[in-house]
PDB file of C-alpha atoms in Angstrom:
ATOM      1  CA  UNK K   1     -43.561   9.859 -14.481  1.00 88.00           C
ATOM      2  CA  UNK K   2     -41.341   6.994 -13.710  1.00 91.00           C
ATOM      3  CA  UNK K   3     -38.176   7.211 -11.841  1.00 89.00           C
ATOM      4  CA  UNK K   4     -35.660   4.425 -12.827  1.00 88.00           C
ATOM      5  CA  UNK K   5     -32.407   4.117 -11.337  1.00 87.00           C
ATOM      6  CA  UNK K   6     -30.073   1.458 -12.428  1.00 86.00           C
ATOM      7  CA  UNK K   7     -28.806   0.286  -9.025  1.00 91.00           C
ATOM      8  CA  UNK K   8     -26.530  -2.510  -7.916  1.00 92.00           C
ATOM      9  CA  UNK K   9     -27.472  -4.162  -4.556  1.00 94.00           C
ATOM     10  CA  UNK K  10     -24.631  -6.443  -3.456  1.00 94.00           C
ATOM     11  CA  UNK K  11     -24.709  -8.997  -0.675  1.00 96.00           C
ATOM     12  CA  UNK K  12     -21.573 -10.808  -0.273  1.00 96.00           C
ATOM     13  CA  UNK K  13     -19.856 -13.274   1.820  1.00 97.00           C
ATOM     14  CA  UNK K  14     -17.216 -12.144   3.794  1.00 96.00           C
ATOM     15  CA  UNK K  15     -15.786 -15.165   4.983  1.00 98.00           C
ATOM     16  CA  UNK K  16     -14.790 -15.058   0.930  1.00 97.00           C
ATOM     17  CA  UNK K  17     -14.087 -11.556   0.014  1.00 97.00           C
ATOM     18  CA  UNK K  18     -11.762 -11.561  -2.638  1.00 97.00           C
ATOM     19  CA  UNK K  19     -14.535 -13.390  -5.299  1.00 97.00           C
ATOM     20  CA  UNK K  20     -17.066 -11.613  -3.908  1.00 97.00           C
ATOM     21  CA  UNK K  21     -15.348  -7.966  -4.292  1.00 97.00           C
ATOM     22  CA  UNK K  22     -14.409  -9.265  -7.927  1.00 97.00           C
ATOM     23  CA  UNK K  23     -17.453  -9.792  -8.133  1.00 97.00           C
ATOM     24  CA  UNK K  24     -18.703  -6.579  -7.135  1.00 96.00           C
ATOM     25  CA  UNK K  25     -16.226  -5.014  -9.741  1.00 96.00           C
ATOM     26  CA  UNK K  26     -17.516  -6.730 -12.878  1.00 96.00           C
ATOM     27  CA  UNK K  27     -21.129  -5.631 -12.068  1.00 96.00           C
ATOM     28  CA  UNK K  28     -20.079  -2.535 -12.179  1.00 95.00           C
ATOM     29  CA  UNK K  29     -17.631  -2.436 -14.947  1.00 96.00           C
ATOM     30  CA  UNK K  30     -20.524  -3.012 -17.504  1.00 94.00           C
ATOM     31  CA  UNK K  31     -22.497   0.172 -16.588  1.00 94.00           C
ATOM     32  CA  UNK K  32     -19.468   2.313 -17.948  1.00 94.00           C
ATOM     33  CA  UNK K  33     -17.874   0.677 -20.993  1.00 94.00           C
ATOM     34  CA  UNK K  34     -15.632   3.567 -21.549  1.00 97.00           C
ATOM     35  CA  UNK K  35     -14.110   4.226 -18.114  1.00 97.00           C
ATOM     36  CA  UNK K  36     -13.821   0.400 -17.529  1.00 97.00           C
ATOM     37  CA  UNK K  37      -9.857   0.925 -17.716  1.00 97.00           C
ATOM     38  CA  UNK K  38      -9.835   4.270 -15.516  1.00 98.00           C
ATOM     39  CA  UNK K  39     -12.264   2.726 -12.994  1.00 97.00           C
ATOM     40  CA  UNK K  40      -9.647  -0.691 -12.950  1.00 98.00           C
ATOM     41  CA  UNK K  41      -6.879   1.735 -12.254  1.00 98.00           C
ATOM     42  CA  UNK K  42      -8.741   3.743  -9.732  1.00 98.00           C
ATOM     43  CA  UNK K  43      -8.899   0.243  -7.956  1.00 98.00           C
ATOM     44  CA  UNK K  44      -5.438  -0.604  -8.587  1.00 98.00           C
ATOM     45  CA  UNK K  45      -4.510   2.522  -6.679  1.00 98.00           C
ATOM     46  CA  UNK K  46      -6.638   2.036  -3.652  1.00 98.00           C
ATOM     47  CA  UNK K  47      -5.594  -1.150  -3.410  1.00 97.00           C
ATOM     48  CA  UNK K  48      -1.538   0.074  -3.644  1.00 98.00           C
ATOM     49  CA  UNK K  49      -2.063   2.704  -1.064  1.00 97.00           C
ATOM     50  CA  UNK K  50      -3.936   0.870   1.217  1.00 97.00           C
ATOM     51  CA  UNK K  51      -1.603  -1.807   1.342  1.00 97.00           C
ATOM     52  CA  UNK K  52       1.370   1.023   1.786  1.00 96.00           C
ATOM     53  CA  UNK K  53      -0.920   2.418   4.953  1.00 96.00           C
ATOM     54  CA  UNK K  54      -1.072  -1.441   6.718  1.00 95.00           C
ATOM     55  CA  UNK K  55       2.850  -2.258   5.790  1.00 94.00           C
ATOM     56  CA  UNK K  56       5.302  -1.832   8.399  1.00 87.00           C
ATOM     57  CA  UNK K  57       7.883   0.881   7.002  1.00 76.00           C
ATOM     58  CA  UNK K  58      11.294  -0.813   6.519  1.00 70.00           C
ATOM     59  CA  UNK K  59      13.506  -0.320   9.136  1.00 64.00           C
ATOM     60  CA  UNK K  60      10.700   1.100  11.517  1.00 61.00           C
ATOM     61  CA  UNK K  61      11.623  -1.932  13.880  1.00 59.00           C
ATOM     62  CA  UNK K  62      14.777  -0.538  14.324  1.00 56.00           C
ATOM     63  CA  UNK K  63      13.349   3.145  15.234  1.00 57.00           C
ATOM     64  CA  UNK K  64      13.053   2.790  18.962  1.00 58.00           C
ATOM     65  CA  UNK K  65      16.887   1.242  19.519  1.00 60.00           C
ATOM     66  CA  UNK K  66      19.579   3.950  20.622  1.00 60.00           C
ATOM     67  CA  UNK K  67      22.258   4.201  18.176  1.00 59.00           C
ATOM     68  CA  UNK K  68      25.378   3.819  19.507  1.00 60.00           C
ATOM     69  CA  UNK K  69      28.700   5.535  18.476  1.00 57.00           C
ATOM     70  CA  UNK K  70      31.335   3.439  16.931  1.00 57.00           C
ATOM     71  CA  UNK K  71      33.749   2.224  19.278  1.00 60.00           C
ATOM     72  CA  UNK K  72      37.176   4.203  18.555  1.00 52.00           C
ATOM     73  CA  UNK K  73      40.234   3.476  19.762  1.00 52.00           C
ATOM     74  CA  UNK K  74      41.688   5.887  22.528  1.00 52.00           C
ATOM     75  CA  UNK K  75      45.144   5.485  21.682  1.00 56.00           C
ATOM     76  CA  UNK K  76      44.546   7.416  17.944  1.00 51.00           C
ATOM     77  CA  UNK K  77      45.842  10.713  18.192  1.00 51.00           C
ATOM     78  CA  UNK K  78      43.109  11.707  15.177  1.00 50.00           C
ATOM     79  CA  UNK K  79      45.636  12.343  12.524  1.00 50.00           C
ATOM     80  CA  UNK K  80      46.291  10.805   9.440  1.00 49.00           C
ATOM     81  CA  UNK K  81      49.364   8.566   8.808  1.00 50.00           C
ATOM     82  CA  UNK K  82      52.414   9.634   6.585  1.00 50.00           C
ATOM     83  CA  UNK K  83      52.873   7.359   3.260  1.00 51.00           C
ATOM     84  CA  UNK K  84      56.526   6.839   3.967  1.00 45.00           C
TER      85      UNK K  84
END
């Protein structure tokens, strides 16, 4: 008996990967109609955390400077002034 597999072979051009990973997407899409939403999502997602992994955090450039103590002034005695 036969065996038949549908099956996607994809040769694309990485000097131009965003069409060509489009690309890649829409063949696929059409072999499940119903999940086409789910499987955009699932792509959405991989693309957000990705994109988290390669970001520098905010404020990470700051990480490796000491953090010095505000300056105070050595004449305060510590207390709280009187409202008079």
């Amino acid at each position: 008996m036969a065996n038949i597999q549908p099956k996607i072979i994809a040769e694309i051009d990485p000097r131009n990967p965003v069409p060509e990973i489009c690309a890649v997407i829409m063949a696929v899409v059409p072999y499940h109609p119903a999940q086409e939403e789910a499987i955009l999502r699932g792509v959405i997602e991989a693309t957000e955390k990705r994109l988290k992994a390669i970001q520098p955090k905010k404020g990470a450039e700051d990480d490796d400077k000491p953090v010095s103590e505000p300056r105070r002034n050595t004449t305060d005695s510590g207390e709280l002034g009187r409202a008079e």
